[in-house]
Amino acid sequence: MDTSMASGNPFFDDLQNKGEAIDHPQNEDIMDCESLNIPSQAAVKPNGTVSSSVRELLECPVCCNSMYPPILQCLNGHTLCSGCKPKVDNRCPTCRHELGNIRCLALEKLAASLELPCKYQSFGCNGIYPYYSKPKHEYQCSYRPYGCPYAGSECTVIGDIPHLVAHLKDDHKVDMHNGCTFNHRYVKSNPHEVENATWMLTVFSCFGQYFCLHFEAFHIGLAPVYIAFLRFMGDNNEAKNYSYSLEVGGNGRKLIWQGVARSIRDSHRKVRDSFDGLIIQRNMALFFSGGDRKELKLRVTGRIWKEQ
């Protein structure tokens, strides 16, 4: 299959996962509840409801997110989260009176008595969690939606795996293949323009699962390279059950890579910048291509298997 690569920018800013389109609570937002004598371990119960009026009391009027200690209040009793205090120039957003450092302990203790459903309830999570344990659960909830794995645009689509597979096929026009082996040919007429030769994505269906094969050009320092790697469309604990191999070569030489599929929970950029895949230096890629070394013609073969 002949495939041409589109353009994009390289990144080398640590292994941070910045491609997430999903609003996960950050670790620093998961508060330490010991000072309020609240158990930090999430407890799942079969049912539990909280009125919308109580939820509104715990919603910051500035950022509209749920508030966690220290919850601040002005002299008139209006509340807001501590993170938004600098944003309002130390003035109450409701009455405009000057804010001090008064904590609303009553509201903090009210929150400690609440149990709420996971915000991913519509995706299948039926757990009910204590208010202060809920963010930690949601940060790692196995039902939380996935972000679109298409790396060539800042796509913000989220959803479950069947939704994303249909989205990739219908909206991004990604090539879809059945089977656990592949044989792809990547062609670029001007391989010296690495900054204009970015990536390709192909989706494979095998073992009742879906996998994304990425191939792209970028730089390691000043050196232009190509990289190919596989991502699993599912959670990390399932991804580790699948291994894969990649092979590229020509003129009697070849490079072989064997690795473990990475979950799409890890962004495309995170996997690429950790160099977790088959890396081919441009000079070696042109050597494999043969001819006058002015055109990239790489044939990448490989297979996917399930570990026993």
PDB file of N, CA and C in Angstrom, residues 17 20 142 144-149 161 164 210-212 214 229-242 244 260-272 274 276:
ATOM      1  N   ASN A  17       1.980  13.767  28.963  1.00  0.00           N
ATOM      2  CA  ASN A  17       0.821  13.444  28.140  1.00  0.00           C
ATOM      3  C   ASN A  17      -0.011  14.683  27.971  1.00  0.00           C
ATOM      4  N   GLU A  20      -4.386  14.763  25.622  1.00  0.00           N
ATOM      5  CA  GLU A  20      -5.660  14.324  26.129  1.00  0.00           C
ATOM      6  C   GLU A  20      -6.710  15.361  25.821  1.00  0.00           C
ATOM      7  N   SER A 142     -12.078   3.388  34.847  1.00  0.00           N
ATOM      8  CA  SER A 142     -11.888   2.609  33.617  1.00  0.00           C
ATOM      9  C   SER A 142     -12.967   2.908  32.579  1.00  0.00           C
ATOM     10  N   ARG A 144     -13.931   6.040  31.889  1.00  0.00           N
ATOM     11  CA  ARG A 144     -13.763   7.383  31.336  1.00  0.00           C
ATOM     12  C   ARG A 144     -13.520   7.289  29.826  1.00  0.00           C
ATOM     13  N   PRO A 145     -14.047   8.225  29.066  1.00  0.00           N
ATOM     14  CA  PRO A 145     -13.938   8.122  27.602  1.00  0.00           C
ATOM     15  C   PRO A 145     -12.503   8.303  27.125  1.00  0.00           C
ATOM     16  N   TYR A 146     -12.241   7.825  25.942  1.00  0.00           N
ATOM     17  CA  TYR A 146     -10.927   7.944  25.314  1.00  0.00           C
ATOM     18  C   TYR A 146     -10.913   9.152  24.384  1.00  0.00           C
ATOM     19  N   GLY A 147      -9.730   9.720  24.201  1.00  0.00           N
ATOM     20  CA  GLY A 147      -9.573  10.776  23.223  1.00  0.00           C
ATOM     21  C   GLY A 147      -9.257  10.190  21.856  1.00  0.00           C
ATOM     22  N   CYS A 148      -9.599  10.910  20.816  1.00  0.00           N
ATOM     23  CA  CYS A 148      -9.324  10.465  19.456  1.00  0.00           C
ATOM     24  C   CYS A 148      -7.820  10.264  19.263  1.00  0.00           C
ATOM     25  N   PRO A 149      -7.381   9.091  18.765  1.00  0.00           N
ATOM     26  CA  PRO A 149      -5.954   8.812  18.592  1.00  0.00           C
ATOM     27  C   PRO A 149      -5.356   9.391  17.319  1.00  0.00           C
ATOM     28  N   ILE A 161     -14.653   3.002  22.565  1.00  0.00           N
ATOM     29  CA  ILE A 161     -13.875   2.493  21.438  1.00  0.00           C
ATOM     30  C   ILE A 161     -14.713   2.336  20.167  1.00  0.00           C
ATOM     31  N   LEU A 164     -15.073   5.724  18.590  1.00  0.00           N
ATOM     32  CA  LEU A 164     -13.841   6.256  18.016  1.00  0.00           C
ATOM     33  C   LEU A 164     -13.451   5.527  16.737  1.00  0.00           C
ATOM     34  N   TYR A 210      -8.831  -3.389  18.620  1.00  0.00           N
ATOM     35  CA  TYR A 210      -8.359  -2.475  17.582  1.00  0.00           C
ATOM     36  C   TYR A 210      -7.002  -1.900  17.969  1.00  0.00           C
ATOM     37  N   PHE A 211      -6.134  -1.743  16.954  1.00  0.00           N
ATOM     38  CA  PHE A 211      -4.779  -1.247  17.158  1.00  0.00           C
ATOM     39  C   PHE A 211      -4.482  -0.143  16.148  1.00  0.00           C
ATOM     40  N   CYS A 212      -3.720   0.848  16.575  1.00  0.00           N
ATOM     41  CA  CYS A 212      -3.326   1.967  15.710  1.00  0.00           C
ATOM     42  C   CYS A 212      -1.831   1.859  15.392  1.00  0.00           C
ATOM     43  N   HIS A 214       1.239   3.728  13.896  1.00  0.00           N
ATOM     44  CA  HIS A 214       1.692   5.078  13.564  1.00  0.00           C
ATOM     45  C   HIS A 214       3.044   5.009  12.842  1.00  0.00           C
ATOM     46  N   PHE A 229       5.300   2.842  15.524  1.00  0.00           N
ATOM     47  CA  PHE A 229       4.936   2.224  16.801  1.00  0.00           C
ATOM     48  C   PHE A 229       3.449   1.884  16.796  1.00  0.00           C
ATOM     49  N   LEU A 230       3.053   1.031  17.752  1.00  0.00           N
ATOM     50  CA  LEU A 230       1.685   0.521  17.805  1.00  0.00           C
ATOM     51  C   LEU A 230       1.023   0.956  19.105  1.00  0.00           C
ATOM     52  N   ARG A 231      -0.237   1.408  18.986  1.00  0.00           N
ATOM     53  CA  ARG A 231      -1.039   1.740  20.171  1.00  0.00           C
ATOM     54  C   ARG A 231      -2.304   0.886  20.191  1.00  0.00           C
ATOM     55  N   PHE A 232      -2.670   0.492  21.401  1.00  0.00           N
ATOM     56  CA  PHE A 232      -3.849  -0.358  21.628  1.00  0.00           C
ATOM     57  C   PHE A 232      -5.040   0.517  21.970  1.00  0.00           C
ATOM     58  N   MET A 233      -6.181   0.272  21.330  1.00  0.00           N
ATOM     59  CA  MET A 233      -7.381   1.048  21.606  1.00  0.00           C
ATOM     60  C   MET A 233      -8.117   0.429  22.791  1.00  0.00           C
ATOM     61  N   GLY A 234      -7.627   0.758  23.981  1.00  0.00           N
ATOM     62  CA  GLY A 234      -8.167   0.244  25.233  1.00  0.00           C
ATOM     63  C   GLY A 234      -7.278   0.686  26.371  1.00  0.00           C
ATOM     64  N   ASP A 235      -7.530   0.160  27.573  1.00  0.00           N
ATOM     65  CA  ASP A 235      -6.804   0.583  28.772  1.00  0.00           C
ATOM     66  C   ASP A 235      -5.404  -0.027  28.855  1.00  0.00           C
ATOM     67  N   ASN A 236      -4.586   0.568  29.735  1.00  0.00           N
ATOM     68  CA  ASN A 236      -3.203   0.120  29.921  1.00  0.00           C
ATOM     69  C   ASN A 236      -3.130  -1.324  30.402  1.00  0.00           C
ATOM     70  N   ASN A 237      -4.046  -1.706  31.296  1.00  0.00           N
ATOM     71  CA  ASN A 237      -3.961  -3.062  31.841  1.00  0.00           C
ATOM     72  C   ASN A 237      -4.267  -4.124  30.784  1.00  0.00           C
ATOM     73  N   GLU A 238      -4.970  -3.746  29.714  1.00  0.00           N
ATOM     74  CA  GLU A 238      -5.206  -4.667  28.605  1.00  0.00           C
ATOM     75  C   GLU A 238      -4.103  -4.576  27.556  1.00  0.00           C
ATOM     76  N   ALA A 239      -3.568  -3.387  27.353  1.00  0.00           N
ATOM     77  CA  ALA A 239      -2.547  -3.184  26.315  1.00  0.00           C
ATOM     78  C   ALA A 239      -1.332  -4.071  26.534  1.00  0.00           C
ATOM     79  N   LYS A 240      -0.969  -4.293  27.803  1.00  0.00           N
ATOM     80  CA  LYS A 240       0.244  -5.067  28.094  1.00  0.00           C
ATOM     81  C   LYS A 240       0.123  -6.535  27.691  1.00  0.00           C
ATOM     82  N   ASN A 241      -1.088  -6.964  27.337  1.00  0.00           N
ATOM     83  CA  ASN A 241      -1.289  -8.348  26.904  1.00  0.00           C
ATOM     84  C   ASN A 241      -0.950  -8.566  25.438  1.00  0.00           C
ATOM     85  N   TYR A 242      -0.623  -7.482  24.711  1.00  0.00           N
ATOM     86  CA  TYR A 242      -0.390  -7.590  23.273  1.00  0.00           C
ATOM     87  C   TYR A 242       1.010  -7.090  22.915  1.00  0.00           C
ATOM     88  N   TYR A 244       4.083  -6.826  19.673  1.00  0.00           N
ATOM     89  CA  TYR A 244       4.157  -6.676  18.219  1.00  0.00           C
ATOM     90  C   TYR A 244       5.615  -6.599  17.773  1.00  0.00           C
ATOM     91  N   VAL A 260       5.835  -3.841  23.225  1.00  0.00           N
ATOM     92  CA  VAL A 260       4.497  -4.049  23.778  1.00  0.00           C
ATOM     93  C   VAL A 260       3.623  -2.881  23.347  1.00  0.00           C
ATOM     94  N   ALA A 261       2.415  -3.173  22.905  1.00  0.00           N
ATOM     95  CA  ALA A 261       1.507  -2.113  22.463  1.00  0.00           C
ATOM     96  C   ALA A 261       1.247  -1.135  23.608  1.00  0.00           C
ATOM     97  N   ARG A 262       1.187   0.139  23.285  1.00  0.00           N
ATOM     98  CA  ARG A 262       0.880   1.180  24.269  1.00  0.00           C
ATOM     99  C   ARG A 262      -0.595   1.561  24.164  1.00  0.00           C
ATOM    100  N   SER A 263      -1.220   1.810  25.286  1.00  0.00           N
ATOM    101  CA  SER A 263      -2.622   2.210  25.295  1.00  0.00           C
ATOM    102  C   SER A 263      -2.791   3.609  24.712  1.00  0.00           C
ATOM    103  N   ILE A 264      -3.951   3.868  24.103  1.00  0.00           N
ATOM    104  CA  ILE A 264      -4.221   5.226  23.632  1.00  0.00           C
ATOM    105  C   ILE A 264      -4.501   6.168  24.797  1.00  0.00           C
ATOM    106  N   ARG A 265      -4.530   5.659  26.035  1.00  0.00           N
ATOM    107  CA  ARG A 265      -4.526   6.546  27.201  1.00  0.00           C
ATOM    108  C   ARG A 265      -3.235   7.372  27.200  1.00  0.00           C
ATOM    109  N   ASP A 266      -2.144   6.782  26.696  1.00  0.00           N
ATOM    110  CA  ASP A 266      -0.895   7.524  26.497  1.00  0.00           C
ATOM    111  C   ASP A 266      -1.000   8.243  25.152  1.00  0.00           C
ATOM    112  N   SER A 267      -0.770   9.529  25.166  1.00  0.00           N
ATOM    113  CA  SER A 267      -0.918  10.295  23.934  1.00  0.00           C
ATOM    114  C   SER A 267       0.109   9.865  22.888  1.00  0.00           C
ATOM    115  N   HIS A 268      -0.236  10.139  21.648  1.00  0.00           N
ATOM    116  CA  HIS A 268       0.690   9.895  20.541  1.00  0.00           C
ATOM    117  C   HIS A 268       2.035  10.550  20.807  1.00  0.00           C
ATOM    118  N   ARG A 269       2.030  11.779  21.286  1.00  0.00           N
ATOM    119  CA  ARG A 269       3.276  12.512  21.520  1.00  0.00           C
ATOM    120  C   ARG A 269       4.100  11.863  22.629  1.00  0.00           C
ATOM    121  N   LYS A 270       3.422  11.397  23.684  1.00  0.00           N
ATOM    122  CA  LYS A 270       4.141  10.763  24.796  1.00  0.00           C
ATOM    123  C   LYS A 270       4.860   9.500  24.331  1.00  0.00           C
ATOM    124  N   VAL A 271       4.172   8.685  23.533  1.00  0.00           N
ATOM    125  CA  VAL A 271       4.799   7.446  23.044  1.00  0.00           C
ATOM    126  C   VAL A 271       5.952   7.778  22.114  1.00  0.00           C
ATOM    127  N   ARG A 272       5.735   8.704  21.193  1.00  0.00           N
ATOM    128  CA  ARG A 272       6.781   9.069  20.234  1.00  0.00           C
ATOM    129  C   ARG A 272       8.011   9.623  20.930  1.00  0.00           C
ATOM    130  N   SER A 274       9.055   9.160  23.854  1.00  0.00           N
ATOM    131  CA  SER A 274       9.777   8.169  24.673  1.00  0.00           C
ATOM    132  C   SER A 274      10.544   7.188  23.792  1.00  0.00           C
ATOM    133  N   ASP A 276       9.587   4.806  21.979  1.00  0.00           N
ATOM    134  CA  ASP A 276       9.143   3.432  22.190  1.00  0.00           C
ATOM    135  C   ASP A 276       8.611   2.856  20.874  1.00  0.00           C
TER     136      ASP A 276
END
